[in-house]
Coordinates of C-alpha atoms in Angstrom, one line a residue:
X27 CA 48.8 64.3 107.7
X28 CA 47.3 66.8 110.0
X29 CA 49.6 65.7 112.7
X30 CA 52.3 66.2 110.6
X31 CA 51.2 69.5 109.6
X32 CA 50.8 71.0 113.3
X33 CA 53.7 69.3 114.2
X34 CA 55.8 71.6 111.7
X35 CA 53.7 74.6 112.2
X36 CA 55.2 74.0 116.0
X37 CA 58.4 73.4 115.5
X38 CA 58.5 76.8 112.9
X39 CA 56.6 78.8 115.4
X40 CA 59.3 77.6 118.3
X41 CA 62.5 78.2 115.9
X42 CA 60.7 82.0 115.4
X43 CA 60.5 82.3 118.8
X44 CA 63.4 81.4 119.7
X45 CA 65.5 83.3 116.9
X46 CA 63.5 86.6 118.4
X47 CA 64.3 86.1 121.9
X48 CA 67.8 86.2 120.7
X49 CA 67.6 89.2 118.6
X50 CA 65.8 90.9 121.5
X51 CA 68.6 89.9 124.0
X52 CA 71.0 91.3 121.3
X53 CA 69.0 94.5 121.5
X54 CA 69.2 94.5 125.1
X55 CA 73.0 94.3 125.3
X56 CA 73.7 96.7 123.1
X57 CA 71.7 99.7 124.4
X58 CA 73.4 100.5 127.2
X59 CA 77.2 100.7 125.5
X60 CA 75.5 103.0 122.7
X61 CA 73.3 105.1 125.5
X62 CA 76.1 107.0 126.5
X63 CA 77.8 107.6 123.3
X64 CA 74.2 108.2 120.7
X65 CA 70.8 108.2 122.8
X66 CA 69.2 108.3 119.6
X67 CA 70.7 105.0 118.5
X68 CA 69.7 103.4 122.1
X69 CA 66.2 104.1 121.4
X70 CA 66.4 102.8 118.3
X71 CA 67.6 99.5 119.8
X72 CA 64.9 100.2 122.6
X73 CA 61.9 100.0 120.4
X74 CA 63.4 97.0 118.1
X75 CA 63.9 95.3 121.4
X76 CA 60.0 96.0 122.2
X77 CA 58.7 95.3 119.2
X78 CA 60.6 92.1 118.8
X79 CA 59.4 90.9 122.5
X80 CA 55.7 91.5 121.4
X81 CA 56.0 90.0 118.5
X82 CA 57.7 86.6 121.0
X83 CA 55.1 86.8 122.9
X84 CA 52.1 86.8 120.3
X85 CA 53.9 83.5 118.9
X86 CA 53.3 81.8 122.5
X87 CA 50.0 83.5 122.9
X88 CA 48.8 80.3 124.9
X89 CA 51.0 81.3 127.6
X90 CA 50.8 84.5 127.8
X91 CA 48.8 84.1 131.2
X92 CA 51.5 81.9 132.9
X93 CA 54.1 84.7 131.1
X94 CA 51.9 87.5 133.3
X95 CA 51.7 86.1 136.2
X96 CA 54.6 84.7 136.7
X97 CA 56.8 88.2 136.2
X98 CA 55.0 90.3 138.7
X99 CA 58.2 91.9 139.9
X100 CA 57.9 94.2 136.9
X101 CA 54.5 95.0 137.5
X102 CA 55.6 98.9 138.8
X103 CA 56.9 99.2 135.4
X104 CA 53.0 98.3 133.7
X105 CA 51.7 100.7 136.9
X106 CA 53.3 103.8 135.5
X107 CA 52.4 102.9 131.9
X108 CA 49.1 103.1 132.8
X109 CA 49.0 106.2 134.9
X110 CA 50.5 107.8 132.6
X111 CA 48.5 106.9 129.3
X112 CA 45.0 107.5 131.3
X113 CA 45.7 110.7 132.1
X114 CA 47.0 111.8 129.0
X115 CA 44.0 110.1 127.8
X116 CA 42.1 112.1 130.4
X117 CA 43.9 115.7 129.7
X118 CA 43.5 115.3 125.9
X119 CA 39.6 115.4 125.9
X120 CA 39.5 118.0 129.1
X121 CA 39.6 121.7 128.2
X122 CA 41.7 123.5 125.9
X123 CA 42.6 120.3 123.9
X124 CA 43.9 122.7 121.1
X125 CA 47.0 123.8 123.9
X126 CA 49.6 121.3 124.8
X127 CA 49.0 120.0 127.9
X128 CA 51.9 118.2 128.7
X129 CA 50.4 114.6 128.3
X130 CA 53.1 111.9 128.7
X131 CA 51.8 109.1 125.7
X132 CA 55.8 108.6 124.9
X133 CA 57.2 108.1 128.5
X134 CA 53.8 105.8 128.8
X135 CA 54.8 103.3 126.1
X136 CA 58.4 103.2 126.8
X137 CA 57.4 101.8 130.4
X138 CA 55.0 99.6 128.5
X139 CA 57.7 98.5 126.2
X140 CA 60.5 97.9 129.1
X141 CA 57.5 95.7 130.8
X142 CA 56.7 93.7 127.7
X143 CA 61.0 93.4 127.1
X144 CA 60.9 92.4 130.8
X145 CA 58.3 89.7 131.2
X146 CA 59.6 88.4 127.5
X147 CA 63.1 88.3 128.4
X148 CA 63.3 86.8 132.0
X149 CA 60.6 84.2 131.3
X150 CA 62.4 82.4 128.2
X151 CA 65.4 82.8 129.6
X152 CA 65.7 79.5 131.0
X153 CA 64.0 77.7 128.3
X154 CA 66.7 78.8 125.3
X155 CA 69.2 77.6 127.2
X156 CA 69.3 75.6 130.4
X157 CA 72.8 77.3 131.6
X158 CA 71.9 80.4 132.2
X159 CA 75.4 81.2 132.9
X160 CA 76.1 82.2 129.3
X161 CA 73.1 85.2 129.2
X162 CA 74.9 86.1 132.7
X163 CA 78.0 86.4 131.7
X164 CA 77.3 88.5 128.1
X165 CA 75.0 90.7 130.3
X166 CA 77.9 91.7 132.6
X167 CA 80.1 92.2 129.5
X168 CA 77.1 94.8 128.2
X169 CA 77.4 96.5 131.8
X170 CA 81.1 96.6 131.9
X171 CA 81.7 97.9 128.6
X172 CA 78.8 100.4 129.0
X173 CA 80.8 101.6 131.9
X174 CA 84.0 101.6 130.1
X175 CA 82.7 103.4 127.2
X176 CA 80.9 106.4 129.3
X177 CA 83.8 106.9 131.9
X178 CA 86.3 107.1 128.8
X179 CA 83.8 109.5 126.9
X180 CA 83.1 111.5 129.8
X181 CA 87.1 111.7 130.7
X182 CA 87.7 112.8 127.2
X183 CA 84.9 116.1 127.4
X184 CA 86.7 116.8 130.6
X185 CA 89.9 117.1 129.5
X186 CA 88.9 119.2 125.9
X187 CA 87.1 121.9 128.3
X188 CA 83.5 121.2 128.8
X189 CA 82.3 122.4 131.6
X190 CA 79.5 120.3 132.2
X191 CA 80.3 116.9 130.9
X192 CA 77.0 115.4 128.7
X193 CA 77.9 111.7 126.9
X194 CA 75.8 111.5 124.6
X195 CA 72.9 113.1 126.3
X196 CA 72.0 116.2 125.8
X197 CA 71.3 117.1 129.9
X198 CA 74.4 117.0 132.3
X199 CA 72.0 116.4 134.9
X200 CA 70.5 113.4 133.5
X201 CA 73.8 112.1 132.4
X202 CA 74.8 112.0 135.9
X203 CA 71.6 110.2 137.2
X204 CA 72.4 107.1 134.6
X205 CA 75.8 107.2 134.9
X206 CA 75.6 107.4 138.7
X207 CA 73.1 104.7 138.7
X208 CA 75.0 102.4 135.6
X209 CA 78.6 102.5 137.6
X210 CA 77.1 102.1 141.4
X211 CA 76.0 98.8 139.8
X212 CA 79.7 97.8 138.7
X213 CA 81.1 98.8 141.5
X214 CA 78.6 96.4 143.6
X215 CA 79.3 93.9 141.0
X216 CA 83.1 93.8 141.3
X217 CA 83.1 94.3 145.1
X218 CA 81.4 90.9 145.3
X219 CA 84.7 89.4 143.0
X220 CA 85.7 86.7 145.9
X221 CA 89.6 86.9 144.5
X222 CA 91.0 90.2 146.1
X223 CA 94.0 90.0 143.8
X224 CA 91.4 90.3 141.0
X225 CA 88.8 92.6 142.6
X226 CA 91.0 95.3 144.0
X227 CA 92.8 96.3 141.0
X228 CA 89.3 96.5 139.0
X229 CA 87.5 98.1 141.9
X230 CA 89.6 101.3 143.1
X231 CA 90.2 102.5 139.7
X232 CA 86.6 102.0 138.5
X233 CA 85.8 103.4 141.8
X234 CA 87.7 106.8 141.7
X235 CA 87.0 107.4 138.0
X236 CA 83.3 107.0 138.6
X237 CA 83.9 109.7 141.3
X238 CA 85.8 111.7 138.8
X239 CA 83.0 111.4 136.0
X240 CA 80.0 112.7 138.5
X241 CA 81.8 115.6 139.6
X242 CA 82.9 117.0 135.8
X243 CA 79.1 117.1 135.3
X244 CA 78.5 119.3 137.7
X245 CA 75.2 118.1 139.3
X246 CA 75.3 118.4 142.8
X247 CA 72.8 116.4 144.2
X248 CA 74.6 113.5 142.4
X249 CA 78.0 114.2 143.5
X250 CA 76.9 113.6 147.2
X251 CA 74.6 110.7 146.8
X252 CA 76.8 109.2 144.6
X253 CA 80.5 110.0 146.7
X254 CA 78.7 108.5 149.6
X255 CA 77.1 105.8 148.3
X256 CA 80.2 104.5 146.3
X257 CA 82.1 105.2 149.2
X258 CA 80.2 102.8 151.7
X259 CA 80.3 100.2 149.0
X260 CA 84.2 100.2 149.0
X261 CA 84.6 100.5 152.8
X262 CA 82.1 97.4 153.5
X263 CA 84.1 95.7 150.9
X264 CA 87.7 96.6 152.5
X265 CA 86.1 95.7 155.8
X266 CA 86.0 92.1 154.9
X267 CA 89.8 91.7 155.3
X268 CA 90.4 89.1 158.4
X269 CA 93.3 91.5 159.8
X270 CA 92.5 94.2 161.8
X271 CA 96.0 96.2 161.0
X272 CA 95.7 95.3 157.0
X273 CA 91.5 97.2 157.7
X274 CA 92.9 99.6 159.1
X275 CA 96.2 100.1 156.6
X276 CA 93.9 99.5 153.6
X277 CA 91.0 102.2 154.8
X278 CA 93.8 104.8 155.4
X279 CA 95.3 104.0 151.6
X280 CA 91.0 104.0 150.1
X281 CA 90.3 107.4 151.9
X282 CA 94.0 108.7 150.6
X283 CA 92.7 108.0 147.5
X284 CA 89.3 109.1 147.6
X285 CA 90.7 112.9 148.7
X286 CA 92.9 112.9 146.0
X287 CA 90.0 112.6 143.3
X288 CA 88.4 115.3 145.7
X289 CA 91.4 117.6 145.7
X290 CA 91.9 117.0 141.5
X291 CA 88.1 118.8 141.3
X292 CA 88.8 121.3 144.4
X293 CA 87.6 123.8 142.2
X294 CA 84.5 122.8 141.2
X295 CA 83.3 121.4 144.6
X296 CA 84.6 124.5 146.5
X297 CA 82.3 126.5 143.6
X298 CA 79.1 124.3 144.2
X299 CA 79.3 124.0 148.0
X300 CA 79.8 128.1 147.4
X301 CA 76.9 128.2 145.1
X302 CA 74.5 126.1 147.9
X303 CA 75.1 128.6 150.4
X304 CA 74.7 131.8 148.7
X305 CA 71.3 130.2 147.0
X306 CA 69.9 129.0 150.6
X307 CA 71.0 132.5 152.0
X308 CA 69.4 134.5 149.0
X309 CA 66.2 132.6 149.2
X310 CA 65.6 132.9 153.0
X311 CA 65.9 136.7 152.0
X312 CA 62.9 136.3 149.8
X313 CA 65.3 136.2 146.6
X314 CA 64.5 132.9 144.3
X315 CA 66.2 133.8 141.2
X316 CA 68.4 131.0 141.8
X317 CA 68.9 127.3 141.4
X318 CA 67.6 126.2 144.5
X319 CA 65.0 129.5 144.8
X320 CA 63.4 128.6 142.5
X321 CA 63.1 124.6 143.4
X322 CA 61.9 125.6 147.2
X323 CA 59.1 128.0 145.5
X324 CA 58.5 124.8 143.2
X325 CA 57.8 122.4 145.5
X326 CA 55.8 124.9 147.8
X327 CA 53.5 126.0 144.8
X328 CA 53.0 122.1 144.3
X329 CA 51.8 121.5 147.6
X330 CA 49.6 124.4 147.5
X331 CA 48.3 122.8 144.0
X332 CA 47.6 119.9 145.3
X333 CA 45.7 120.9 148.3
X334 CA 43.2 122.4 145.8
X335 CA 42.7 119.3 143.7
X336 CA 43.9 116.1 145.7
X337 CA 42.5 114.0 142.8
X338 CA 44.7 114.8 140.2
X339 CA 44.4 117.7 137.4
X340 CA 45.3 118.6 134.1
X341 CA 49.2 120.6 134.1
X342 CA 47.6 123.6 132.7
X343 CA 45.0 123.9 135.4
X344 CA 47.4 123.0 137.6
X345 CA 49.7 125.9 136.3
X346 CA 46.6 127.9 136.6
X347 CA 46.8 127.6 139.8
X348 CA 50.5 127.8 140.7
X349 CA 50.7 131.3 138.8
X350 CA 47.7 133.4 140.7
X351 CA 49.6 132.5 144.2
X352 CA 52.5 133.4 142.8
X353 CA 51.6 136.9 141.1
X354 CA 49.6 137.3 144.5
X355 CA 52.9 136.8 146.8
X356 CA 55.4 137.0 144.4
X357 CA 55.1 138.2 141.2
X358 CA 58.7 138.1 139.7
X359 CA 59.5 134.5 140.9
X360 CA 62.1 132.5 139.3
X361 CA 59.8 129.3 139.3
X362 CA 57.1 130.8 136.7
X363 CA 59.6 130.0 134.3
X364 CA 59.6 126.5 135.0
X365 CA 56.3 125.6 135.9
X366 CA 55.9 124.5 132.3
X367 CA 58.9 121.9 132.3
X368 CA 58.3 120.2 135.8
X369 CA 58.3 121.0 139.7
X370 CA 61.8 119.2 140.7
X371 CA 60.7 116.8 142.6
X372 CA 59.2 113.3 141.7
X373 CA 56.8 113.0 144.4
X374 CA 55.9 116.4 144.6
X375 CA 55.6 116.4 140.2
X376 CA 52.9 113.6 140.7
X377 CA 50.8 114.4 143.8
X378 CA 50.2 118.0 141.9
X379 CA 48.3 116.7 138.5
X380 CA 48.0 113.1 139.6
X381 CA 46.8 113.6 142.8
X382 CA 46.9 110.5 145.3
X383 CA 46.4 108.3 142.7
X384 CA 50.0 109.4 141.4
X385 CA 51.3 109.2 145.2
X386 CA 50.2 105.9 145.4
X387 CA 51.8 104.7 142.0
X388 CA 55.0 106.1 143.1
X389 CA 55.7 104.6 146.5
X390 CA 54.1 101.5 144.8
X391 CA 57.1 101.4 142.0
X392 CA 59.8 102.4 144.7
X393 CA 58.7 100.3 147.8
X394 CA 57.7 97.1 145.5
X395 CA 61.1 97.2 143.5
X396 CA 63.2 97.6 146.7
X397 CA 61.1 94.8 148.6
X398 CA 61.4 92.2 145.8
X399 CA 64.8 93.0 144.6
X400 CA 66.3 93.3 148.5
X401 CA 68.7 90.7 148.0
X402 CA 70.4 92.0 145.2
X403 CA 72.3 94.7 146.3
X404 CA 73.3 96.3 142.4
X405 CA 69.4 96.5 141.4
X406 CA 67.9 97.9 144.7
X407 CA 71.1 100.7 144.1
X408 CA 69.3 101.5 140.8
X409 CA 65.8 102.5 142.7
X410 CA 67.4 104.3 144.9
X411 CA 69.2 106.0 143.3
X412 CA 66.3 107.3 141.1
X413 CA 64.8 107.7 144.4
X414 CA 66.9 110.0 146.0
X415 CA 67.7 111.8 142.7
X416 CA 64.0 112.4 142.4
X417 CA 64.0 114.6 145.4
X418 CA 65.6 117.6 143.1
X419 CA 65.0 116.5 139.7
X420 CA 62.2 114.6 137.6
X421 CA 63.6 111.3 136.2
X422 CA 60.3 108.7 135.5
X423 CA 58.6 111.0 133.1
X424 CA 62.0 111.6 130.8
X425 CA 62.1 109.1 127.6
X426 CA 66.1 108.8 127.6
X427 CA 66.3 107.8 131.4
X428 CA 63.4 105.3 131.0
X429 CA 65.3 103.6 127.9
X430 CA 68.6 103.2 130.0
X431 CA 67.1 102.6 133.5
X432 CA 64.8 99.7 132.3
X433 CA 67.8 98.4 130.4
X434 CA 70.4 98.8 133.2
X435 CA 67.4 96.7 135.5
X436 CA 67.0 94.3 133.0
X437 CA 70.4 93.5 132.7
X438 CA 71.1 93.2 136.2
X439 CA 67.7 90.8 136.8
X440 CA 69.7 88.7 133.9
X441 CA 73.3 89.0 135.8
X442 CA 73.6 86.2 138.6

């Protein structure tokens, strides 16, 4: 009788595990087509996602070890949990505790959460169903039509007038890092289509659109990473042609292309190119009430912050700090306005109330995710991207860009 009875309480506890791996996969596929149109309802998805996983991998508590261990590749995802939750921890019980003092609890369980979805995910994958052909198609359908959806959205607040095109985000300049990031990875995708009658007529248009898209939002930094990065994607992929004449023919008729996207926003590249070298020009003058002024004081302030406590501080001490050099050199400066938001810079954010601990974190979570991923050329764009965009902007630490990065990475770990 009692084998009887553990046998059912097995087969129940398998049938709830596997009806929650596929609600969480459901989750999973949806987020990203929603991101882009209602953040809000992403990270509803998000969290169901999350709690659904923990909730799978309580039920097979007895592997939960073998679960661990055997998904190490997400492991940078569990590092910045942690830094982040310890020193929050760390700054709520240090001085002032009635102030705000920028602790980042929120950004600290999403990265928890995309870890737990992770390991959950990608170690039962194989066990639901043994073709795993089926998950890889319906998560290139999620990417696809996430794509789809934000390139139509974003053409459509173009074309009513917005000047800075947002999706359903409420930053242009975080719109563009995702959207950069999410339609990279399709481009990558399709350029790997092995039938050029199918891949060409899907890949140019997606191609130029994308272009398009990251322009109208006005972000510069993203409008050269990303136009140079798409663009070596297509040439390597038109390069493949056996003929020498139809490479050469074909490269001529891409690069036509690609400057007649460039000429259709003339106006607003000619503007931001403008804008760069006034800024640059202004600042060496000892102006930084601009843009980039106030980033270069940023990152030089941070440096300086960090050279007085290498170990890591709390953000007000650390502001503490930032604000007697400046009133010292500089009293009006452009960058006391934003020394409350963030310094602009990922690496530069971290090393000043992390200290080297937050240095080591970082190139940890870069470095390891390149290195693992190497092979797959659509998941190592994803950290670089965030790399590269992280040299002007701060992109870890913001909740919205950690729902749709870990999903976007998820999905393409799932995509074969």
């Amino acid at each position: 009788m009692n084998e009887l009875e553990n046998m059912f309480i097995k087969v129940k506890s398998d049938c709830v595990k596997r009806n929650a791996f596929f609600v969480a996969f459901i989750m999973l596929i949806v987020i990203l087509p929603i991101g882009f149109v209602n953040e809000k309802s992403a990270r509803v998805a998000f969290y169901l996602c999350g709690y659904i996983s923990i909730l799978g991998i309580l039920l097979d508590y007895k592997n939960i070890k073998w679960i661990i261990l055997n998904n190490k590749q997400f492991y940078p995802f569990l590092a910045l949990s942690i830094l982040f939750f310890s020193w929050s921890v760390i700054c709520t019980f240090h001085e002032y505790p009635k102030k705000s003092q920028g602790t980042l609890f929120t950004p600290a369980k999403r990265w928890l959460l995309s870890y737990i979805i992770s390991i959950f995910l990608i170690s039962n994958l194989n066990k639901i169903i043994s073709d795993r052909r089926v998950f890889s198609k319906l998560a290139f359908i999620s990417l696809f039509s996430s794509f789809v959806i934000s390139s139509g959205y974003g053409i459509m607040q173009s074309y009513n007038g917005i000047d800075r095109i947002l999706l359903g985000i409420d930053r242009a300049t975080l719109t563009a890092y995702i959207y950069s990031a999410l339609s990279l990875t399709v481009i990558s995708i399709l350029s790997r289509i092995e039938k050029p009658s199918c891949r060409w007529p899907l890949l140019i248009p997606s191609w130029l659109i994308s272009v398009y898209v990251i322009i109208a939002t006005g972000t510069r930094s993203a409008t050269l990473i990303h136009t140079l990065i798409s663009l070596s994607i297509i040439l390597s992929a038109a390069w493949k042609n056996k003929s020498v004449l139809s490479k050469t023919m074909f490269l001529f008729f891409l690069i036509a292309l690609f400057f007649s996207v460039i000429c259709i926003n003339k106006t607003t590249i000619q503007h931001q190119a403008e804008m760069v070298v006034k800024e640059i020009f202004s600042y060496s003058h000892g102006n930084d009430h601009t843009s980039l002024g106030s980033r270069f004081t940023l990152w030089k302030t941070g440096l300086i912050a960090f050279h007085e406590q290498p170990f890591g501080q709390t953000q007000l001490h650390r502001n503490r700090i930032i604000k007697d050099y400046l009133n010292s050199v500089n009293p009006n400066s452009f960058a006391l306005e934003y020394i409350d938001v963030h310094l602009h810079n990922e690496l530069i954010q971290y090393i000043s109330i992390f200290g080297i601990f937050g240095a080591v974190i970082l190139l940890y979570f870069y470095i390891s995710l390149i290195f693992k991923f190497f092979l797959k050329k659509s998941m190592v764009l994803i950290v670089v991207t965030a790399l590269l965009y992280g040299l002007t902007d701060l992109l870890l630490t913001s909740i919205e860009y950690i729902t749709l990065f870990s999903a976007l990475f998820i999905l393409n770990n799932i995509y074969r």
